[in-house]
Short mmCIF file of C-alpha atoms in Angstrom, two decimals:
data_model
loop_
_atom_site.label_atom_id
_atom_site.label_comp_id
_atom_site.label_asym_id
_atom_site.label_seq_id
_atom_site.Cartn_x
_atom_site.Cartn_y
_atom_site.Cartn_z
CA MET A 44 95.19 211.20 362.58
CA ASN A 45 97.88 213.35 364.10
CA TYR A 46 100.33 210.56 363.55
CA ILE A 47 99.38 210.27 359.88
CA SER A 48 99.49 214.03 359.39
CA GLY A 49 102.86 214.11 361.07
CA PHE A 50 104.10 211.27 358.91
CA VAL A 51 102.93 212.92 355.72
CA SER A 52 104.35 216.29 356.72
CA HIS A 53 107.59 214.53 357.50
CA ILE A 54 107.77 212.60 354.24
CA GLN A 55 106.71 215.39 351.91
CA PRO A 56 109.79 217.55 352.37
CA GLN A 57 111.95 214.50 351.65
CA THR A 58 109.99 213.80 348.47
CA GLN A 59 110.27 217.45 347.50
CA ALA A 60 113.97 217.40 348.27
CA ALA A 61 114.44 214.28 346.19
CA SER A 62 112.55 215.89 343.36
CA ASP A 63 114.69 219.02 343.62
CA VAL A 64 117.84 216.90 343.56
CA ALA A 65 116.57 214.94 340.56
CA GLN A 66 115.77 218.16 338.71
CA GLU A 67 119.15 219.62 339.55
CA VAL A 68 120.86 216.42 338.34
CA GLU A 69 118.88 216.61 335.11
CA ARG A 70 119.74 220.31 334.64
CA THR A 71 123.40 219.62 335.34
CA SER A 72 123.55 216.68 332.95
CA ARG A 73 121.89 218.76 330.21
CA ARG A 74 124.38 221.54 330.85
CA VAL A 75 127.35 219.16 330.77
CA ILE A 76 126.15 217.48 327.57
CA ALA A 77 125.51 220.87 325.96
CA ASN A 78 128.94 222.12 326.99
CA VAL A 79 130.62 218.99 325.66
CA LYS A 80 128.74 219.29 322.37
CA LEU A 81 129.38 223.00 321.99
CA GLY A 82 132.99 222.48 323.06
CA SER A 83 133.62 220.06 320.23
CA PRO A 84 135.75 221.48 317.43
CA GLY A 85 133.70 224.04 315.52
CA ARG A 86 130.45 223.27 317.36
CA SER A 87 130.42 226.60 319.20
CA ARG A 88 130.22 228.56 315.92
CA PRO A 89 126.39 228.50 315.64
CA MET A 90 126.02 229.75 319.22
CA GLU A 91 128.36 232.64 318.49
CA GLU A 92 126.48 233.31 315.26
CA LEU A 93 123.14 233.20 317.08
CA THR A 94 124.35 235.74 319.63
CA ALA A 95 125.77 238.04 316.95
CA VAL A 96 122.64 237.87 314.80
CA ALA A 97 120.34 238.35 317.81
CA ASN A 98 122.37 241.40 318.83
CA ALA A 99 122.26 242.83 315.32
CA HIS A 100 118.46 242.55 315.31
CA GLY A 101 118.10 244.01 318.82
CA MET A 102 116.52 240.81 320.11
CA LEU A 103 118.31 240.69 323.42
CA SER A 104 116.77 243.91 324.68
CA THR A 105 113.13 242.79 324.40
CA PHE A 106 111.29 240.10 326.31
CA PRO A 107 109.99 238.11 323.33
CA GLY A 108 113.37 238.48 321.66
CA LEU A 109 115.27 237.21 324.65
CA ALA A 110 112.87 234.29 325.10
CA THR A 111 113.32 233.39 321.43
CA TYR A 112 117.09 233.62 321.80
CA GLU A 113 117.07 231.31 324.82
CA ARG A 114 114.84 228.82 323.03
CA ALA A 115 117.11 228.92 319.97
CA ALA A 116 120.20 228.42 322.13
CA ARG A 117 118.57 225.35 323.65
CA PHE A 118 117.73 224.05 320.17
CA LEU A 119 121.41 224.23 319.21
CA THR A 120 122.34 222.00 322.15
CA VAL A 121 120.01 219.18 321.08
CA LEU A 122 121.20 218.97 317.48
CA PRO A 123 122.86 215.62 316.83
CA LEU A 124 126.62 215.74 316.50
CA SER A 125 126.22 213.86 313.23
CA ALA A 126 124.38 216.82 311.67
CA SER A 127 126.30 219.56 309.90
CA LEU A 128 126.15 223.02 311.45
CA PRO A 129 123.25 225.31 310.54
CA GLU A 130 123.52 228.92 309.49
CA ILE A 131 121.37 231.32 311.46
CA SER A 132 119.15 234.27 310.62
CA ILE A 133 116.11 236.09 311.94
CA ASP A 134 112.76 235.81 310.19
CA PRO A 135 110.65 238.94 309.61
CA ASP A 136 108.28 237.75 312.37
CA GLY A 137 111.14 237.57 314.89
CA GLU A 138 111.60 233.82 314.90
CA VAL A 139 115.10 232.38 314.64
CA ALA A 140 115.80 230.46 311.44
CA PHE A 141 118.30 227.61 311.19
CA ASP A 142 119.28 226.71 307.64
CA TRP A 143 121.21 223.80 306.21
CA VAL A 144 122.28 223.54 302.62
CA VAL A 145 124.17 220.48 301.42
CA ASP A 146 124.57 220.13 297.67
CA ASP A 147 121.03 220.62 296.31
CA ASN A 148 119.37 219.68 299.56
CA MET A 149 118.02 222.38 301.85
CA LEU A 150 116.41 222.40 305.27
CA SER A 151 115.02 225.51 306.93
CA VAL A 152 113.74 225.49 310.51
CA SER A 153 112.08 228.42 312.29
CA LEU A 154 111.67 228.57 316.04
CA GLY A 155 109.64 231.03 318.10
CA ALA A 156 109.64 232.15 321.71
CA SER A 157 106.97 229.74 322.89
CA GLY A 158 108.55 226.73 321.21
CA GLN A 159 106.50 226.68 318.03
CA LEU A 160 108.71 225.16 315.36
CA SER A 161 108.12 225.02 311.62
CA PHE A 162 110.30 223.55 308.94
CA ALA A 163 110.56 223.04 305.21
CA ALA A 164 112.93 220.67 303.48
CA ASP A 165 113.93 219.76 299.98
CA VAL A 166 115.79 216.46 299.96
CA GLU A 167 116.63 215.12 296.53
CA GLY A 168 113.67 216.99 295.06
CA LYS A 169 111.21 215.70 297.62
CA ILE A 170 109.65 218.61 299.49
CA SER A 171 108.33 218.22 303.00
CA SER A 172 107.22 220.58 305.73
CA GLY A 173 105.74 220.47 309.17
CA ALA A 174 105.15 222.08 312.52
CA ALA A 175 105.92 220.83 315.99
CA PHE A 176 106.57 222.01 319.53
CA PHE A 177 110.13 222.25 320.74
CA GLY A 178 110.64 222.13 324.47
CA ALA A 179 113.88 220.32 325.15
CA VAL A 180 113.86 217.39 322.73
CA LEU A 181 114.30 217.43 318.97
CA PRO A 182 110.93 216.54 317.38
CA ASP A 183 111.03 213.11 315.68
CA GLU A 184 109.86 214.42 312.30
CA LEU A 185 112.70 216.91 312.23
CA SER A 186 115.23 214.41 313.50
CA SER A 187 114.58 212.12 310.54
CA VAL A 188 115.00 215.00 308.06
CA LEU A 189 118.25 216.06 309.73
CA ASP A 190 119.70 212.62 308.96
CA ASN A 191 120.12 213.91 305.39
CA PHE A 192 122.28 216.83 306.48
CA GLY A 193 125.25 215.07 308.04
CA MET B 44 101.20 255.55 288.74
CA ALA B 45 97.63 254.45 289.35
CA ASP B 46 97.17 253.09 285.85
CA LEU B 47 100.22 250.88 286.31
CA GLU B 48 99.12 249.39 289.63
CA ASN B 49 97.66 245.92 290.08
CA ILE B 50 98.90 244.73 286.70
CA VAL B 51 100.02 241.11 286.75
CA VAL B 52 103.69 240.97 285.85
CA SER B 53 104.56 238.62 283.04
CA ASN B 54 106.21 235.36 284.03
CA ASP B 55 109.06 235.89 281.60
CA GLU B 56 110.27 239.03 283.38
CA PRO B 57 113.35 238.96 285.59
CA ALA B 58 113.11 240.42 289.08
CA THR B 59 115.18 240.82 292.20
CA ARG B 60 114.71 241.00 295.94
CA PHE B 61 116.90 243.49 297.77
CA ILE B 62 118.62 242.17 300.90
CA TYR B 63 119.52 244.47 303.78
CA ASP B 64 120.58 241.94 306.43
CA SER B 65 123.75 239.91 305.96
CA ASP B 66 122.27 237.04 307.96
CA LYS B 67 119.92 236.39 305.02
CA ILE B 68 122.85 235.34 302.84
CA PHE B 69 124.46 231.89 303.11
CA GLN B 70 128.23 231.74 303.51
CA ASN B 71 128.39 230.36 299.97
CA GLY B 72 126.73 233.55 298.65
CA SER B 73 123.32 232.08 297.92
CA VAL B 74 120.22 233.55 299.52
CA LYS B 75 118.41 232.06 302.48
CA PRO B 76 114.66 231.35 302.48
CA ALA B 77 114.13 233.99 305.18
CA ALA B 78 115.02 236.67 302.63
CA PHE B 79 111.78 235.95 300.80
CA LEU B 80 109.38 235.52 303.72
CA PRO B 81 106.53 238.03 303.50
CA THR B 82 105.53 240.81 305.86
CA PRO B 83 102.01 242.18 306.38
CA ASP B 84 101.15 245.31 304.42
CA LYS B 85 100.74 248.21 306.87
CA THR B 86 97.28 249.15 305.66
CA SER B 87 95.69 245.98 304.32
CA GLY B 88 97.48 243.42 306.47
CA ARG B 89 97.97 241.35 303.32
CA LEU B 90 101.14 239.24 303.32
CA GLU B 91 103.51 240.38 300.61
CA THR B 92 107.13 240.38 299.55
CA SER B 93 108.53 243.44 297.80
CA ILE B 94 110.59 242.91 294.68
CA CYS B 95 112.04 245.00 291.88
CA ARG B 96 111.36 244.40 288.20
CA ILE B 97 114.71 244.59 286.44
CA LYS B 98 113.82 243.92 282.82
CA ASP B 99 114.76 247.41 281.69
CA CYS B 100 117.22 248.26 284.46
CA THR B 101 120.96 248.72 284.23
CA GLU B 102 123.11 247.36 287.06
CA GLU B 103 123.67 250.94 288.16
CA ARG B 104 119.94 251.60 288.35
CA ILE B 105 119.29 248.38 290.29
CA TRP B 106 121.87 249.22 292.97
CA HIS B 107 120.70 252.82 293.08
CA LEU B 108 117.17 251.62 293.84
CA ALA B 109 118.46 249.14 296.40
CA LYS B 110 120.37 251.87 298.20
CA THR B 111 117.63 254.47 298.16
CA GLN B 112 114.64 252.35 299.18
CA ARG B 113 115.88 251.71 302.71
CA GLN B 114 117.59 254.81 304.04
CA ASP B 115 117.93 253.20 307.47
CA LYS B 116 119.90 250.19 306.25
CA THR B 117 122.82 249.33 304.03
CA VAL B 118 122.07 247.02 301.13
CA LYS B 119 124.02 243.77 301.45
CA GLY B 120 122.98 242.04 298.27
CA ARG B 121 120.11 240.96 296.12
CA ALA B 122 118.43 237.76 294.98
CA ASP B 123 117.82 237.66 291.23
CA HIS B 124 115.04 235.39 290.09
CA SER B 125 112.41 235.09 287.41
CA VAL B 126 108.78 235.96 287.97
CA GLN B 127 108.16 232.46 286.63
CA SER B 128 109.83 230.97 289.73
CA ALA B 129 107.41 232.87 291.97
CA HIS B 130 104.52 231.66 289.84
CA ASP B 131 105.84 228.09 290.08
CA ALA B 132 105.88 228.46 293.85
CA GLY B 133 102.20 229.44 293.81
CA LEU B 134 102.55 233.22 294.06
CA GLU B 135 101.34 236.04 291.87
CA CYS B 136 103.48 239.03 290.97
CA ILE B 137 101.64 242.35 290.84
CA ALA B 138 103.06 245.70 289.77
CA ALA B 139 103.04 248.17 292.67
CA PRO B 140 104.88 251.28 291.48
CA VAL B 141 105.65 253.98 294.03
CA THR B 142 107.22 257.42 293.79
CA ASP B 143 110.78 257.20 292.44
CA PHE B 144 110.42 253.42 292.25
CA PRO B 145 108.22 252.53 289.26
CA GLU B 146 109.82 249.09 289.08
CA HIS B 147 108.36 248.09 292.44
CA ALA B 148 106.19 244.97 292.52
CA VAL B 149 104.91 242.59 295.17
CA LEU B 150 104.60 238.85 295.44
CA LEU B 151 101.15 237.91 296.69
CA GLY B 152 99.25 234.74 297.53
CA TRP B 153 101.18 233.71 300.61
CA PRO B 154 99.42 231.15 302.80
CA ALA B 155 98.66 231.94 306.43
CA ASP B 156 100.62 229.10 308.01
CA LYS B 157 104.34 229.32 308.51
CA PRO B 158 105.45 225.87 307.27
CA ALA B 159 103.69 226.51 303.94
CA CYS B 160 105.31 229.95 303.72
CA LYS B 161 108.68 228.38 304.40
CA VAL B 162 108.22 225.89 301.55
CA ILE B 163 107.53 228.75 299.13
CA ALA B 164 110.41 230.84 300.48
CA MET B 165 112.70 227.83 300.14
CA MET B 166 111.64 227.31 296.53
CA LEU B 167 112.33 230.98 295.76
CA SER B 168 115.65 230.75 297.54
CA LYS B 169 116.69 227.75 295.46
CA ALA B 170 115.53 229.40 292.23
CA SER B 171 117.36 232.65 292.88
CA LYS B 172 120.90 233.77 292.31
CA GLY B 173 122.59 235.74 295.07
CA VAL B 174 124.48 238.88 294.06
CA LEU B 175 126.55 240.66 296.69
CA ALA B 176 126.40 244.46 296.83
CA PRO B 177 129.38 246.18 295.19
#
C-alpha cells in the first residue's frame, strides 16, 4: 500500500510536469503563430485598430471591457491569412464588431467577453446568420462564410 | 408634441441616423451595421434606434440637429436611408418628437437575439448612404 502510494505520489508530479510542459508548448506555438500572422505585411493593422477603438470607448479600464478586448485580440490571431482584413467597431452592448465588405458582400461578426459570437452575412444576396462560442478556434460555420471574403 | 407621438411614419419618407463614433463608418465612407443596432429605452426597456425624419429638413437643419442632440460627442456623419428600407428589414418607424427635435423618430420591432438584430442592422447598413459631417 505504501509502495503504491509512494509510486503514485512519485509519478503524479511527473505527469503534472509533462502537462505543464505540453501547455507551455501549446501556448508558445499559439504565440509564435499569432506573431507570424500579425507580423505579415499589413496584418497588424486590425490589432492596432482594435486597441485604438477599445481605448476610444474606454474599454480597457473596465473588467468586462478588458476581457472583451482580450477575446477580440485572440479572434484576430485565428483569422485565416486568406481572408481580407476586417474593420473594427464597438457595438452598443459593448461587444467588438468585425466587419468585412467586399463588393456587395458583407459579413459582420460580434464577439463578447465570454466568447459568445454572433454573425450576419450577405453573400451574393443570400443572407445567413448564426451564433457560436469562440474560445480559441474559429467556428466552422463562420470559417465557411469567411471563404467569401478573401 | 403628444398628438404627434406614436404615429407610424410613412414608408416613402427619407430619414437619417446620426453617427457620433468614427468606428461606425467604413473606410470607404459607407456605414457599418453597428451604427444601426438598437439600445434599450431607459424607461420601457424597449429596443429602439433613434433616427431623424428629414423630409422637410434643409442640410443646415439636419447638421444642426445632429450637433445639438449629443452635447457630449462630436457628430462624425450620418446614414441616410428611406423608412421603406427599415420596413423591408421588418421594423416599424414611429414618430417620437421631443423638445427642439420634432423630427425625432424611432425604429421599433427589433428581435431579442443578437444574430437576428445583426441581420437587420446589416440590411439597413447596405440600404443607407453614408454622409460625412462637414
